[in-house]
Structure formats: C-alpha cells, structure tokens
Coordinates of C-alpha atoms in Angstrom, one line a residue:
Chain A
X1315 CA 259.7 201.9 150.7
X1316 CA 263.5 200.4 151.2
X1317 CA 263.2 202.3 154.9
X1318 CA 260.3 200.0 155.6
X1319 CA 261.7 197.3 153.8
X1320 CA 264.9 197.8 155.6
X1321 CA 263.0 198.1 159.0
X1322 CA 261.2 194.8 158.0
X1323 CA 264.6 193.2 157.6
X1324 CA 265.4 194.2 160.8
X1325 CA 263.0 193.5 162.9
X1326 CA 262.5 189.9 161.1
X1327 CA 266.0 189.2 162.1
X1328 CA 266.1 191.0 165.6
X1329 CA 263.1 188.4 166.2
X1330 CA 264.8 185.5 165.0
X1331 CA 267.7 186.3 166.5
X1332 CA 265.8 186.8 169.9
X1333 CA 264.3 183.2 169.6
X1334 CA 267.4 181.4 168.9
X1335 CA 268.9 183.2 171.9
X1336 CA 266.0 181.9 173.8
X1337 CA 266.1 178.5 173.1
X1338 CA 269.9 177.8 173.6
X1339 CA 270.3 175.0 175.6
X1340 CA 272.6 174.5 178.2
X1341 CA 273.5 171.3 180.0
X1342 CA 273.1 171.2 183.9
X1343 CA 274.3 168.4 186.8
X1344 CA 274.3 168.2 190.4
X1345 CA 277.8 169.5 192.0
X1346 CA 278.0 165.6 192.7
X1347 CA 279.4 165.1 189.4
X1348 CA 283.1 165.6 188.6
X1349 CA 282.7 166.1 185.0
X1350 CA 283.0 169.7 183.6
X1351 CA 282.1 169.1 180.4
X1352 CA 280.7 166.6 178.3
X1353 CA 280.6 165.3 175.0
X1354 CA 278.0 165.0 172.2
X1355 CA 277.9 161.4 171.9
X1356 CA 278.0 160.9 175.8
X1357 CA 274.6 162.9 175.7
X1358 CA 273.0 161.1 173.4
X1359 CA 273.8 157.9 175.1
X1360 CA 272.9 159.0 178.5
X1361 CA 269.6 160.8 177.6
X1362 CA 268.3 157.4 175.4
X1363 CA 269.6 154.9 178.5
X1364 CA 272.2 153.4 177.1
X1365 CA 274.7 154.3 179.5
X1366 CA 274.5 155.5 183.0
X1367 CA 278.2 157.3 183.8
X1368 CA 280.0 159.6 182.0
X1369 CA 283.9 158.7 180.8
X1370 CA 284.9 160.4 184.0
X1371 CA 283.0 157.9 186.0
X1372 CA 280.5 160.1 187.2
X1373 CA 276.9 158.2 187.7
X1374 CA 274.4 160.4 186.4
X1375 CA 270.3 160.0 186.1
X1376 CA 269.2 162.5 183.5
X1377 CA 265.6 164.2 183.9
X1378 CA 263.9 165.7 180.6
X1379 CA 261.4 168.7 180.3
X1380 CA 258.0 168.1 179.5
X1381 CA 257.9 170.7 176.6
X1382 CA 259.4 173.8 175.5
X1383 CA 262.3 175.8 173.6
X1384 CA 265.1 174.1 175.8
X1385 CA 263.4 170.3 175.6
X1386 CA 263.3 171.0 171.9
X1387 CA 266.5 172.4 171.3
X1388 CA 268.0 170.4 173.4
X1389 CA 266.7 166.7 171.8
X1390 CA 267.6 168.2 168.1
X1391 CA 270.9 169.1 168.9
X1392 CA 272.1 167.0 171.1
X1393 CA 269.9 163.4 171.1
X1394 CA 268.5 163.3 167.1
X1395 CA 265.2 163.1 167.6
X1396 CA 262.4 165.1 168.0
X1397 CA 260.0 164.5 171.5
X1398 CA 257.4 162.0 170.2
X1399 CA 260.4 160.1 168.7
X1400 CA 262.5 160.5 172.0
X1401 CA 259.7 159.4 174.1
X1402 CA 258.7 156.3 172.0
X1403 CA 262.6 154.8 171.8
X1404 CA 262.0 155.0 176.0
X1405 CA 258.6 153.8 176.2
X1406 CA 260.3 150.4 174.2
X1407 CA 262.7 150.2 177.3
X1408 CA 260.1 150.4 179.8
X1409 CA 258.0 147.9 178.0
X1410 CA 260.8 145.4 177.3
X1411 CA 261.7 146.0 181.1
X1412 CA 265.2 147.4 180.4
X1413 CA 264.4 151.0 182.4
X1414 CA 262.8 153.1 184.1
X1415 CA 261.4 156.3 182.0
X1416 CA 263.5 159.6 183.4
X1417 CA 261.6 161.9 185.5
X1418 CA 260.0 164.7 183.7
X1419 CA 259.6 167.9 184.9
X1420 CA 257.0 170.9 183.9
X1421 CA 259.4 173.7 183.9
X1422 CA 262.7 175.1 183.6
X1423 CA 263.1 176.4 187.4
X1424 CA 261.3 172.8 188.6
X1425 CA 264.1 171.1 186.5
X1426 CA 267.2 173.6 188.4
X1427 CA 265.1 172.7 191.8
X1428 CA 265.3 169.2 191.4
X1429 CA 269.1 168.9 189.5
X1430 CA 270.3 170.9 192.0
X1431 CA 269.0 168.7 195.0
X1432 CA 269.7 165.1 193.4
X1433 CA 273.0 163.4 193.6
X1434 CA 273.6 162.5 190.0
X1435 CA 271.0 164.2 188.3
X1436 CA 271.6 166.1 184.9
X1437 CA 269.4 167.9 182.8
X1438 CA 269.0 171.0 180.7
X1439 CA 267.7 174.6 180.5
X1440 CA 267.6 177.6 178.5
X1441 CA 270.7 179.7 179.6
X1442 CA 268.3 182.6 180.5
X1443 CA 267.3 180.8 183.3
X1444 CA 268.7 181.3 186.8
X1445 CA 270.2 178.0 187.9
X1446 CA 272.1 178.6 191.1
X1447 CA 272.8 175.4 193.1
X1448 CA 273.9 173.3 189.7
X1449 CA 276.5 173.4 187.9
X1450 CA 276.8 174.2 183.8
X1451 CA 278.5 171.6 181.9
X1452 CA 280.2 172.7 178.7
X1453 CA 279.2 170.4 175.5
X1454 CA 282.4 169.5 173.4
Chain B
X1346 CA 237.9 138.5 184.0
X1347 CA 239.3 140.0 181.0
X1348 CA 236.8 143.0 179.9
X1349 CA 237.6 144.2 183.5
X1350 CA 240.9 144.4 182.6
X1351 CA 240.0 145.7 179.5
X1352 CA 237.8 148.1 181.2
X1353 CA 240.3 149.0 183.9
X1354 CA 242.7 149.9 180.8
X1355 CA 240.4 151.9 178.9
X1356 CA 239.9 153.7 182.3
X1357 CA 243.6 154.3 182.9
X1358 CA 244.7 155.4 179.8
X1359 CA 241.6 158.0 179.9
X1360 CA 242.7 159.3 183.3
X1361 CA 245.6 158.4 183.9
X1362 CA 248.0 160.2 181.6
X1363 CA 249.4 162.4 184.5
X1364 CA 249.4 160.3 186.7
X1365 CA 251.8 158.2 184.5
X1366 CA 254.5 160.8 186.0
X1367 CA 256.9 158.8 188.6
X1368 CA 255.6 158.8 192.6
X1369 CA 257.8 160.6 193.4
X1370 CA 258.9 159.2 197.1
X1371 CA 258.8 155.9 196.2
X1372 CA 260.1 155.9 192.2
X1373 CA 257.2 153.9 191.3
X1374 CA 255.6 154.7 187.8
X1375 CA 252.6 153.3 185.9
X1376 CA 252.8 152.7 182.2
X1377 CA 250.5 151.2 179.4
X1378 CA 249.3 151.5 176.3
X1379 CA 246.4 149.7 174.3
X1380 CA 246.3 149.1 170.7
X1381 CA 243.3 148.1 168.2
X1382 CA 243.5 146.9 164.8
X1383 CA 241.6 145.9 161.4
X1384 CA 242.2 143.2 159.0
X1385 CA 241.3 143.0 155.9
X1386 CA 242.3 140.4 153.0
X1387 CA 241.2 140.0 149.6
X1388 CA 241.4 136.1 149.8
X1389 CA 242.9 133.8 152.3
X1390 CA 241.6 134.5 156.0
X1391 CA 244.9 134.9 158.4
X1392 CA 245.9 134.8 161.5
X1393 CA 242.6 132.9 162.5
X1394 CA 240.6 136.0 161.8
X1395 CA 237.6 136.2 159.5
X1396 CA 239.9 138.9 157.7
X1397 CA 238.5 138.3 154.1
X1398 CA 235.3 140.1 155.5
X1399 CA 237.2 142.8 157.7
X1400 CA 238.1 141.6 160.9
X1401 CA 238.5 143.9 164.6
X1402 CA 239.6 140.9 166.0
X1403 CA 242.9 142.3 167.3
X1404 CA 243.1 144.3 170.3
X1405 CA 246.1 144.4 173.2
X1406 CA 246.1 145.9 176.6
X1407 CA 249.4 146.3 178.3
X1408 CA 250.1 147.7 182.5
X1409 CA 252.8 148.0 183.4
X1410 CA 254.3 148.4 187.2
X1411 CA 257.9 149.5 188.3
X1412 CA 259.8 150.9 191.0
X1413 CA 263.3 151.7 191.4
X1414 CA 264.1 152.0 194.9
X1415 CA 267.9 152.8 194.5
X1416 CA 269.8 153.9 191.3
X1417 CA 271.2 150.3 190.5
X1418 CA 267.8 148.3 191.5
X1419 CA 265.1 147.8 189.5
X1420 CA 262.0 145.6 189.9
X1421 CA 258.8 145.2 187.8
X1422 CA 255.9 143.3 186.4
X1423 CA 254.3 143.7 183.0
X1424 CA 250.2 142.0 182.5
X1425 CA 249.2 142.1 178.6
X1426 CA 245.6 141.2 177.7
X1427 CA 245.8 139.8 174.3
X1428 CA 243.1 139.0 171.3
X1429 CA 243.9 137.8 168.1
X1430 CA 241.6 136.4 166.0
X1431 CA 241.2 132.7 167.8
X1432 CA 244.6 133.3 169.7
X1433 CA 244.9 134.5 173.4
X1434 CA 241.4 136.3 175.1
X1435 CA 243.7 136.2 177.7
X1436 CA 245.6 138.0 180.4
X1437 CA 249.1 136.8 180.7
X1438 CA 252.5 137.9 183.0
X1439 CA 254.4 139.5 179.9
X1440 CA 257.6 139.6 182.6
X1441 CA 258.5 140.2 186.6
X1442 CA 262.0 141.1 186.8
X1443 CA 264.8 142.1 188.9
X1444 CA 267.3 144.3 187.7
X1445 CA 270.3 144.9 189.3
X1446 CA 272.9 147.5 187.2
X1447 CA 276.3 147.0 188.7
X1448 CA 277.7 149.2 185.9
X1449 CA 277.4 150.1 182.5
X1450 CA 279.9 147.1 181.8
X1451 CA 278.0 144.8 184.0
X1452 CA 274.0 144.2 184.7
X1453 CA 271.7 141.1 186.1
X1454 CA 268.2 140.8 185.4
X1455 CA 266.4 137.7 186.4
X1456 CA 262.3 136.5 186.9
X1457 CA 260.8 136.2 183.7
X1458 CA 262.8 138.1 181.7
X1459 CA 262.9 139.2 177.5
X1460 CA 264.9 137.1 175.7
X1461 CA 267.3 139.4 174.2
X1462 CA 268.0 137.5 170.4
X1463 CA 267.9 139.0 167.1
X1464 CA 267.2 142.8 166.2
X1465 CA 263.5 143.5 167.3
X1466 CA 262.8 140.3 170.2
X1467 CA 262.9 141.8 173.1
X1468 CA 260.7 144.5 171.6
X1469 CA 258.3 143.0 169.5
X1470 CA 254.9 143.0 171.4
X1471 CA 255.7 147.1 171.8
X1472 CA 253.6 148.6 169.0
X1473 CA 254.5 152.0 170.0
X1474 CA 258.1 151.7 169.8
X1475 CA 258.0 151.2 165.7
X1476 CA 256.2 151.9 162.5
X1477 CA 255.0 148.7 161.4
X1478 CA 251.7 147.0 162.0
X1479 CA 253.4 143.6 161.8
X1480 CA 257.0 142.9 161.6
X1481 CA 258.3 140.2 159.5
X1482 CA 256.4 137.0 160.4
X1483 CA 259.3 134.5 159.2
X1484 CA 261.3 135.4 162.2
X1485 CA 259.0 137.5 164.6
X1486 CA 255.1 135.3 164.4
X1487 CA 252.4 137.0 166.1
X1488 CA 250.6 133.9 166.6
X1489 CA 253.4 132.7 168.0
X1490 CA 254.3 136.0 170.1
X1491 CA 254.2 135.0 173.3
X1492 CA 256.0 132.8 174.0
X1493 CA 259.4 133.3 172.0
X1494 CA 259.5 136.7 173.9
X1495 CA 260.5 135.4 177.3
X1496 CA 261.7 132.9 179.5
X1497 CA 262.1 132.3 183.1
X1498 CA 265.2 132.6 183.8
X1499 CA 268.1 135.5 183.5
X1500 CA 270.0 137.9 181.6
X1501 CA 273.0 139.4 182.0
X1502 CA 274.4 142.5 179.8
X1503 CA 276.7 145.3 179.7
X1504 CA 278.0 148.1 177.4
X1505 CA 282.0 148.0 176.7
X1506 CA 284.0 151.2 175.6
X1507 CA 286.1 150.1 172.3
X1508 CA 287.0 153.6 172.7
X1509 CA 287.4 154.7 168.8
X1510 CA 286.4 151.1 167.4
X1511 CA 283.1 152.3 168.9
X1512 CA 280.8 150.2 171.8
X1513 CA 279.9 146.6 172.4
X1514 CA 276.7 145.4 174.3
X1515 CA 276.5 142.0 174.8
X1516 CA 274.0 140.2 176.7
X1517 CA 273.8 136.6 177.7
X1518 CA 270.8 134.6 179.1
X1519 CA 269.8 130.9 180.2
X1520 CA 266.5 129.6 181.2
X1521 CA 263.3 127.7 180.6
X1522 CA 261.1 129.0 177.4
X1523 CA 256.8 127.4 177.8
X1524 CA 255.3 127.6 174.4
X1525 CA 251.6 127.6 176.1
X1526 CA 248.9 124.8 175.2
X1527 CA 247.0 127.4 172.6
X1528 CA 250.3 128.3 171.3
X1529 CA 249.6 129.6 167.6
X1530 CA 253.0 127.6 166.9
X1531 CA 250.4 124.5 167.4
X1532 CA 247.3 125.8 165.8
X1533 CA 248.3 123.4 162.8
X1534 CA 249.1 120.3 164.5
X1535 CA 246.2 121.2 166.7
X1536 CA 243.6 120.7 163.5
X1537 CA 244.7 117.6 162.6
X1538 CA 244.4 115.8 166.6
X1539 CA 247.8 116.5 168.1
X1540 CA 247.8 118.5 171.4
X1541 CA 250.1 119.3 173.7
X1542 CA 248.0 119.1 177.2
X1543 CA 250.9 121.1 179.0
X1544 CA 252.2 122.7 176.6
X1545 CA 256.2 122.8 175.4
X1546 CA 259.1 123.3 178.1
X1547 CA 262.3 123.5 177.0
X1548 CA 265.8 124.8 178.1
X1549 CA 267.6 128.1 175.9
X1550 CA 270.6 129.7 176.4
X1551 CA 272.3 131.7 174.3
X1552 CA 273.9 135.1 173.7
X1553 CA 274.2 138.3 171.5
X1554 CA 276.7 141.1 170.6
X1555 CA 275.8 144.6 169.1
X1556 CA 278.3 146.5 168.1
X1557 CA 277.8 150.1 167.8
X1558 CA 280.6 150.9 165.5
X1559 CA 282.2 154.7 165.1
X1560 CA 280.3 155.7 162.7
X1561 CA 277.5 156.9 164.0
X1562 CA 273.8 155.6 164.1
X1563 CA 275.1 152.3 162.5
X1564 CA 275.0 149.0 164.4
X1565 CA 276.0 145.5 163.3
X1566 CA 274.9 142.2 165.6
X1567 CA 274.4 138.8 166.1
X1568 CA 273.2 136.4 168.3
X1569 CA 272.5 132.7 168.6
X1570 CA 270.0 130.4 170.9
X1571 CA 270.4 127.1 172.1
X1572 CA 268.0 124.8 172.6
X1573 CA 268.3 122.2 174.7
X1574 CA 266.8 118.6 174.1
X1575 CA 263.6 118.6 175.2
X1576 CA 260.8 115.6 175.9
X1577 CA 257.0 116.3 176.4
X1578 CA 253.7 114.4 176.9
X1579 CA 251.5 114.9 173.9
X1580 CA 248.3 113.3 172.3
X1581 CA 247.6 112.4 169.1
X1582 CA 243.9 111.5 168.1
X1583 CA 244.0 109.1 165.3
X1584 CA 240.8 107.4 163.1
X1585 CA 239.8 103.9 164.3
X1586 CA 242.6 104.0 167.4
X1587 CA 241.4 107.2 169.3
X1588 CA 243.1 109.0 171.8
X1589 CA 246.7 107.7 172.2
X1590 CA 249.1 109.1 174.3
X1591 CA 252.5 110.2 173.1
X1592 CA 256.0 111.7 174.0
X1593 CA 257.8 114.4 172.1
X1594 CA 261.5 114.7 171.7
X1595 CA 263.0 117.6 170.7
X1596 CA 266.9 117.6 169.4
X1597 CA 269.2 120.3 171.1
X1598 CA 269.9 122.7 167.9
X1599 CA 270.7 126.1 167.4
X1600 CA 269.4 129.6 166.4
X1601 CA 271.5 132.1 164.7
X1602 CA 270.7 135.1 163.5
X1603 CA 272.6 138.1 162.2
X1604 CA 271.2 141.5 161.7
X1605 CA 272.4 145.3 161.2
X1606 CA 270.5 148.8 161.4
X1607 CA 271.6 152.4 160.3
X1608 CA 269.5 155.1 162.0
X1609 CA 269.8 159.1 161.8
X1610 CA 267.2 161.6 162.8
X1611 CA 264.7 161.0 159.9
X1612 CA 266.1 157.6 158.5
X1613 CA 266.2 153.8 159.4
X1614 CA 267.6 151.0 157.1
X1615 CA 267.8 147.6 158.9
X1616 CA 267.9 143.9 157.8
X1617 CA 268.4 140.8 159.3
X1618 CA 268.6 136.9 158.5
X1619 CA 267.7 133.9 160.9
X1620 CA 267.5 130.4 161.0
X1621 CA 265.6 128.0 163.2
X1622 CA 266.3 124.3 162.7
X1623 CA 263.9 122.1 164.3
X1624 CA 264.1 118.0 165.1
X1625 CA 261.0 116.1 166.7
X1626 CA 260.6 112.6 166.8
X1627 CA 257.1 111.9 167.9
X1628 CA 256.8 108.5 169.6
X1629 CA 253.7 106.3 170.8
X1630 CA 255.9 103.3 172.5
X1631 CA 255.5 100.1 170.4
X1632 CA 253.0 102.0 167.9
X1633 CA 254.4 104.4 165.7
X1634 CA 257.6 106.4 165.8
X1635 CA 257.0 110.0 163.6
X1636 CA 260.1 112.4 162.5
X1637 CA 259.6 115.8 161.6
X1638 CA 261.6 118.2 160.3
X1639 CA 261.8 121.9 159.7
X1640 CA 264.4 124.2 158.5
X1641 CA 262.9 127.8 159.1
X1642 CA 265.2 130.6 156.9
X1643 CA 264.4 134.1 157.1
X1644 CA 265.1 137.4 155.9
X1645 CA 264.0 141.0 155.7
X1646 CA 265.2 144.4 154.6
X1647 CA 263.6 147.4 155.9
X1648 CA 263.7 151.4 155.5
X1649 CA 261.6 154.4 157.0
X1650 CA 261.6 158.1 156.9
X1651 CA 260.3 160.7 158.9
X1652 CA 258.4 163.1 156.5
X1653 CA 257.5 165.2 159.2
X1654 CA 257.3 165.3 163.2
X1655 CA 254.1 163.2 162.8
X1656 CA 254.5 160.9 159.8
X1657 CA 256.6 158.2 159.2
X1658 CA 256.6 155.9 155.9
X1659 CA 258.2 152.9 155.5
X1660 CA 258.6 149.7 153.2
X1661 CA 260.4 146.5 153.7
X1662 CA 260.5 142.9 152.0
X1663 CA 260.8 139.7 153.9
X1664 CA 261.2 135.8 152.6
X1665 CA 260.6 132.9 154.4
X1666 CA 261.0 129.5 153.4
X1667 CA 260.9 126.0 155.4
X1668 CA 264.0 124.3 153.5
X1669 CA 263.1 120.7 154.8
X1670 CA 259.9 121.4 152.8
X1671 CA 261.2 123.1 150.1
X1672 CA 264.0 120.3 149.2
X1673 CA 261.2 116.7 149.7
X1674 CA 258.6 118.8 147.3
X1675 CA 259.4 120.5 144.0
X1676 CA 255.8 122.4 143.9
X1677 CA 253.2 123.6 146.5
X1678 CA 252.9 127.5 147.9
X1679 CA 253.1 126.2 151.7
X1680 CA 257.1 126.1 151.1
X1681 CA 257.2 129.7 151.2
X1682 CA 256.1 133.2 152.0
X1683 CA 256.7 136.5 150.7
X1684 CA 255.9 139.5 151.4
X1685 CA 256.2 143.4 150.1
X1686 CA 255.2 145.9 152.8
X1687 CA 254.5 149.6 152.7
X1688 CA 253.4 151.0 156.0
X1689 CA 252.5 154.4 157.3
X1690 CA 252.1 156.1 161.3
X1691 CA 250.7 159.1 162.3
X1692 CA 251.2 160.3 166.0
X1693 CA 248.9 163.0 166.9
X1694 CA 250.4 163.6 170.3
X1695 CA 252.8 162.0 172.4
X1696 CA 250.1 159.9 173.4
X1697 CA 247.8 159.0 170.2
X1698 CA 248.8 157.4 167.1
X1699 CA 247.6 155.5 164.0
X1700 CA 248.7 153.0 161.5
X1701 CA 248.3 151.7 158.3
X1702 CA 249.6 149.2 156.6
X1703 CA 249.5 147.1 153.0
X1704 CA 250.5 143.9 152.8
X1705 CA 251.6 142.1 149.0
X1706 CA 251.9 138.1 150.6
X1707 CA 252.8 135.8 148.0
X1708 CA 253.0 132.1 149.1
X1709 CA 251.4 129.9 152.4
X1710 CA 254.0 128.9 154.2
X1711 CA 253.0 131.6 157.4
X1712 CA 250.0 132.8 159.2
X1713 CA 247.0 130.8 157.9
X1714 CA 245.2 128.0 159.5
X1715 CA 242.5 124.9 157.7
X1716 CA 239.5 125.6 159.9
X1717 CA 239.2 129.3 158.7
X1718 CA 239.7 128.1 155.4
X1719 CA 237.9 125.1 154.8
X1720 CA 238.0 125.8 150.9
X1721 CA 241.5 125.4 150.7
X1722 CA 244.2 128.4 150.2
X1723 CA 244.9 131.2 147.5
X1724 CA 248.7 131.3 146.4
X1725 CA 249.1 134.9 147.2
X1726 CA 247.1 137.3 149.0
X1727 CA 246.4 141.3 149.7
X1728 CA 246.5 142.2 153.6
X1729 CA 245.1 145.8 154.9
X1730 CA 245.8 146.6 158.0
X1731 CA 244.8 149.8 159.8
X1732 CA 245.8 150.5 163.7
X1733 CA 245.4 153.0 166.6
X1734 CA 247.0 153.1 169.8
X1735 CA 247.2 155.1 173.2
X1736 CA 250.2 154.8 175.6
X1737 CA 251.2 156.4 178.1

C-alpha cells in the first residue's frame, strides 16, 4: 500500500513537474534589439502599450500568442492579468484610438517565424521550443 | 440607414471574429463590438426610457477601422450607432485621428480626437473595457455621452521616466467641443421651449498628469479643462410671444478634477472628484436678459475583484449635487443624486460577456426627464440593469 502510495506520489509530482517545465516562458526579440535582458516592470509596460522602447532605447512592437501554456504563463508572471483581462485593457486602447491591438499569432513556431523576421518585434515562447534566428532575453 | 448598420454589425461580429486578426501587408485591422441592455426601475422612468415597465431601449454598435502603415503612424476612424431610450437612433463619427508617436516622451494625435480629462473620459463609451453597466453619472452622463468624449482638435502626450519616483504621462489638448442639437445635456431645457437649432460650439483646452508612482499598480492624477467663452443662437418659445430668437453666452470657466486608482491582478479601488462650473446669460435683445447658474460637484469611490477568470464583482458610491441649486433652495430632491452600486460581469470567452447591475438612486438631480414622467418624480428610486456584449 505505501509502494503505491509512494508511486502515486511520484508520478503526481513527475507530472506536475513536467507541466511547469512546459509552460516556462521565455522572452524572445528580433537580433535588432540591443537589449539582453529586460526587466519585469519594462514587460508589463511594453506588453499593455504604455511604452514602446526599452531603457536601452531599443523600439520594440510586442506580438502575443493566441492561447496556450507560454501565453498563460507568460501574462501571469510577467503582465498581471489573465487573457480575457489582457485583451479587454487593449480593446479600451483601440476603442479610445490610442493603439493598435499587437499582432497575435496561433503558435509558438509562427510566433519565432515572425520575431525572428521583424525589426523590433518581441514576444514569448515556451523554452522547449526551437527559436533559432531570435534572440532570448533574460528577465531581471 | 441605421438597421443596415445595425445589420452590417450583427453580420461582422458573427463572421468576422478572425478576420478581426491584422491584414497583415497593409497593418489594417477591424474591430467592434455591440452591446444590449435592460432597464428596469421600480418608480421614476430614466434616461428617457419607459424603464418602470422594463425597457430594451439601449443598444450600441461600434466599427472600428485602423492602419498603421509605419511603427510611429497611426490613422483611424471609429462609427458608433447609438439608442438610448429617446437619445441618439443615430450613427455618429466617434473619432478620425492621426497619430504620430515620436517617442514614448513625445506623441501628436489630431482629427477628432478623445478628450483625455478625468479617470475614465477617454474610455467611457467602451463597455468592454470595465465592469460597470453605467459609471457614475455626476461626472460621466450617458445622455450626455457624446459629446463630452471628443473634440475636434489635438492631443499631445508622452510618458516621462522619474526613474525611482516612478512615471509621468501627461497629455495636453485644445480644440472645439459640439454638444449636438438632441444633446441629452438639453433634453430639460428642450421640454420647456428652448432649443439650440445648431447645437453648442465651444472652445476647450486643457491638460492632465498621471502619475504612476513606485509602488506598483497605484496611480494618482489630475486634470483640468478650460472652456472658453462661448455665444450661440438659440430659441426660446414663450406663451402669448411665440417663437423668439435668442443668443447664448457662455462664461470661460474651468473644470478640474482629481482622481486616483490602485490595481493588482484581482483588485481595483479608484475614486475621483470633479467640478463643472457653468455661467449662461440667455439674452433676447431689448426683451429679457436670463442668468443661469450651475455648480456641478461630483464624487465616487469604487472597488472590484476578480472572483475567478470569468467573474468580476464590484460596488461603488457616487454623490452629486448642483451647489448653485443646493444654496438658493433649502428643500427639493432635484439638488442631488445618490447612488449605491453593486455590479457584476461574466465573460464567457474572450469575446462574450454579460452584466448586471443594481442600482440604490436616492435624489433627482440626474438622468430623468418631465415628458416620461408626466406624474411628477419619486425621491429615490431602484435601477436593474442587465447587459450583453460581443467585441471583437
């Protein structure tokens, strides 16, 4: 009975483990911007349109997922909202006439296609998925 | 003219939805979104509505057309269809705008553009931006919606780095504001033989500061308008002299209003104050000569929390009072307005929602009209609300 419970146990956490591995996000840009890393709060501001550069003075245009781990994870950890919430605080710019909603993209490999080909673009993925042609920016 | 629109909305928003994605090419994208609601109140009938009965009257259609053919250029047009009770059955331009983004310290819109005052302005006709059916009506009238939201004319804005004191956006704007003929601002004066045959023109400026301080999610702001004198043609129907024709004069004054919100993930606290003075001396040369005064003071405090990824609930209170009123008469409910709100919204996707929303009104002084009741008004009354909307 404690084997099974024990393998139970394991496999539970093996599972959960697995699935927070999965849904790491990472950030990606274009090789166009100088910035290596990035901070939290530059993130958030970027990804909700109130700014357009980073510190370094890098223009950057960020393009969301349409779904998924990485668009989840990603708008928890790093914006504060979940996705209805995310997209209503940007449908209220584009109705007031103060932006233009950021390209969304059905999948992680469309999203490394496109950030890899776009001056300025930035974006994320989970870090499972190959993105050659972008670089990774490290969150501080 | 309209139920096309209407039609060509309904159409959109049923077929649309992917195509709501940018063109890619050209960086044009189509957005809208369409909202009905229900009234119901348990005595007085507002907003023009036959709401003591349960009213539909209240449905909005909004497109929305923009491309951005470089990263610092934006242009776009916005078309709302509009139906409240007897205000609007209309399509009007919302705004047209140019936006040129030199940087985040330094932007230019201009066309008809949102006038950027107060907490919620700019976004006040966007029901799915917020939880509430209807935000404070002391400071943000629906009747009167339309045209406090614009003017034709310009902004300019920007974002500035305080580095650890946190950010400051400001924004700065000038221009012409038209309260239309049918104005709900009116409606009273209206009843009672005064019309404005081309409507109200007058000259704003004015400007606002946010500032997003360190600590995170809370911002504190205020801005304040200007109006500008103003003079126009009006017409006063009188008993036993008819029609007479009139001038209006209004007095420059000015608007402030200061206002703060604290927002996390699941929580939202806000408040704001705001006061609109307003000086009109009505004048039928070598006839009569008619002053009136108003002295509009407003307030509301407001909280929400997300209960789940699909349900928000929220409750706020608002006051208004009319202090020219309130200090020449001792007694009388029209001085004032009160209000306790508890409101609910339930998205179903990222497209559907619903709203509900009760309303505690105690006082006159906003949203009711004499023709829809002829019997005279209640002191207080109990205003239901329920809502759906599709954007996309």
């Amino acid at each position: 009975m404690k084997r099974l419970l024990c393998a139970f146990l394991l496999g539970a956490f093996a599972f959960i483990f697995s699935a927070h591995c999965q849904a790491q996000a990472i950030v990606i840009a274009n090789p166009s911007v100088k910035a290596a890393d990035v901070s939290k709060s530059e993130l958030r501001d970027v990804f909700t349109g109130a700014v357009s550069s980073l510190k370094d003075g890098s223009h950057v245009t960020p393009v969301l997922l349409k779904g998924g781990a990485a668009n989840d994870e990603f708008l928890t950890s790093y914006v504060g909202k979940n996705d209805t919430a995310f997209r209503a605080s940007w449908r209220s710019l584009v109705f007031s006439g103060q932006a233009t909603m950021p390209k969304s993209l059905d999948s992680e490999a469309a999203m490394v296609d496109y950030v890899a080909h776009n001056a300025g673009a930035i974006g994320y993925i989970t870090s499972a998925t190959p993105h050659e042609g972008v670089k990774v920016l490290s969150v501080r | 003219m309209n139920r096309l629109f209407v039609g060509a909305m309904a159409l959109a928003l049923g077929t649309i939805p992917a195509a709501a994605q940018s063109l890619d090419d050209l960086n044009i994208q189509i957005h809208g979104y369409a909202t009905q609601g229900f009234l119901y109140t348990t005595q007085n009938n507002i907003f023009t509505t036959n709401s003591s009965n349960g009213s539909p009257a209240w449905t909005e259609a909004v497109i929305n057309v923009s491309a951005q053919p470089t990263p610092k250029l934006r242009i776009g047009v916005q078309a709302r269809y509009f139906l409240l009770g007897n205000f609007g059955n209309a399509i009007t331009l919302d705004w047209a705008a140019a936006d040129y983004k030199a940087s985040d310290k330094f932007g230019v819109r201009f066309g008809k553009v949102k006038t950027p005052s107060g907490l919620f302005n700019e976004i006040q006709d966007i029901d799915p931006g917020y939880i509430w059916s209807l935000l404070p009506q002391g400071i943000y009238p629906i009747t009167s919606r339309n045209s406090i939201l614009s003017h034709y004319g310009g902004v300019i804005y920007g974002t500035l780095d305080l580095q650890t004191a946190g950010k400051l956006e400001y924004r700065g704007w000038a221009g012409e504001r038209v309260l239309a003929r049918d104005d709900g601002y009116f409606l009273a004066s209206e009843e009672t033989g005064t019309d404005f045959p081309s409507g109200y023109k007058q000259i704003v400026d004015g400007a606002a500061l946010h500032w997003r301080t360190p600590l995170h999610g809370l911002m504190l702001g205020a801005s304040l308008q200007h109006d500008n004198q103003s003079d126009n043609p009006l017409t006063l129907t009188i008993p036993e002299l008819g029609v007479m024709s009139a001038t209006s004069r209004g007095n420059a004054s000015d608007s402030p209003q200061w206002f703060g919100k604290f927002e996390t993930s699941k929580f939202m606290l806000a408040g704001e104050y705001s006061r609109q003075p307003l000086y009109i001396v009505t004048a039928i040369p070598d006839v009569i000569t008619e002053i009136g005064r108003e002295d509009n003071r407003s307030w509301y405090g407001m909280a929400s929390y997300k209960l789940t990824d699909k349900l928000t609930a929220g409750v706020y209170h608002t006051q208004f009072i009319d202090k020219a009123v309130n200090d020449t008469l001792t007694s009388g409910t029209n001085r004032y307005s009160k209000d306790w709100v508890l409101s609910g919204r339930y998205d179903f996707n990222e497209f559907l929602y619903a709203k509900a929303e009760q309303h505690f009104i105690d006082g006159t002084g906003l949203g009711y009209d004499i023709d829809l009741n002829p019997n005279g008004l209640q002191p207080d009354t109990k205003l239901t609300i329920f809502k759906i909307g599709v954007s996309f």
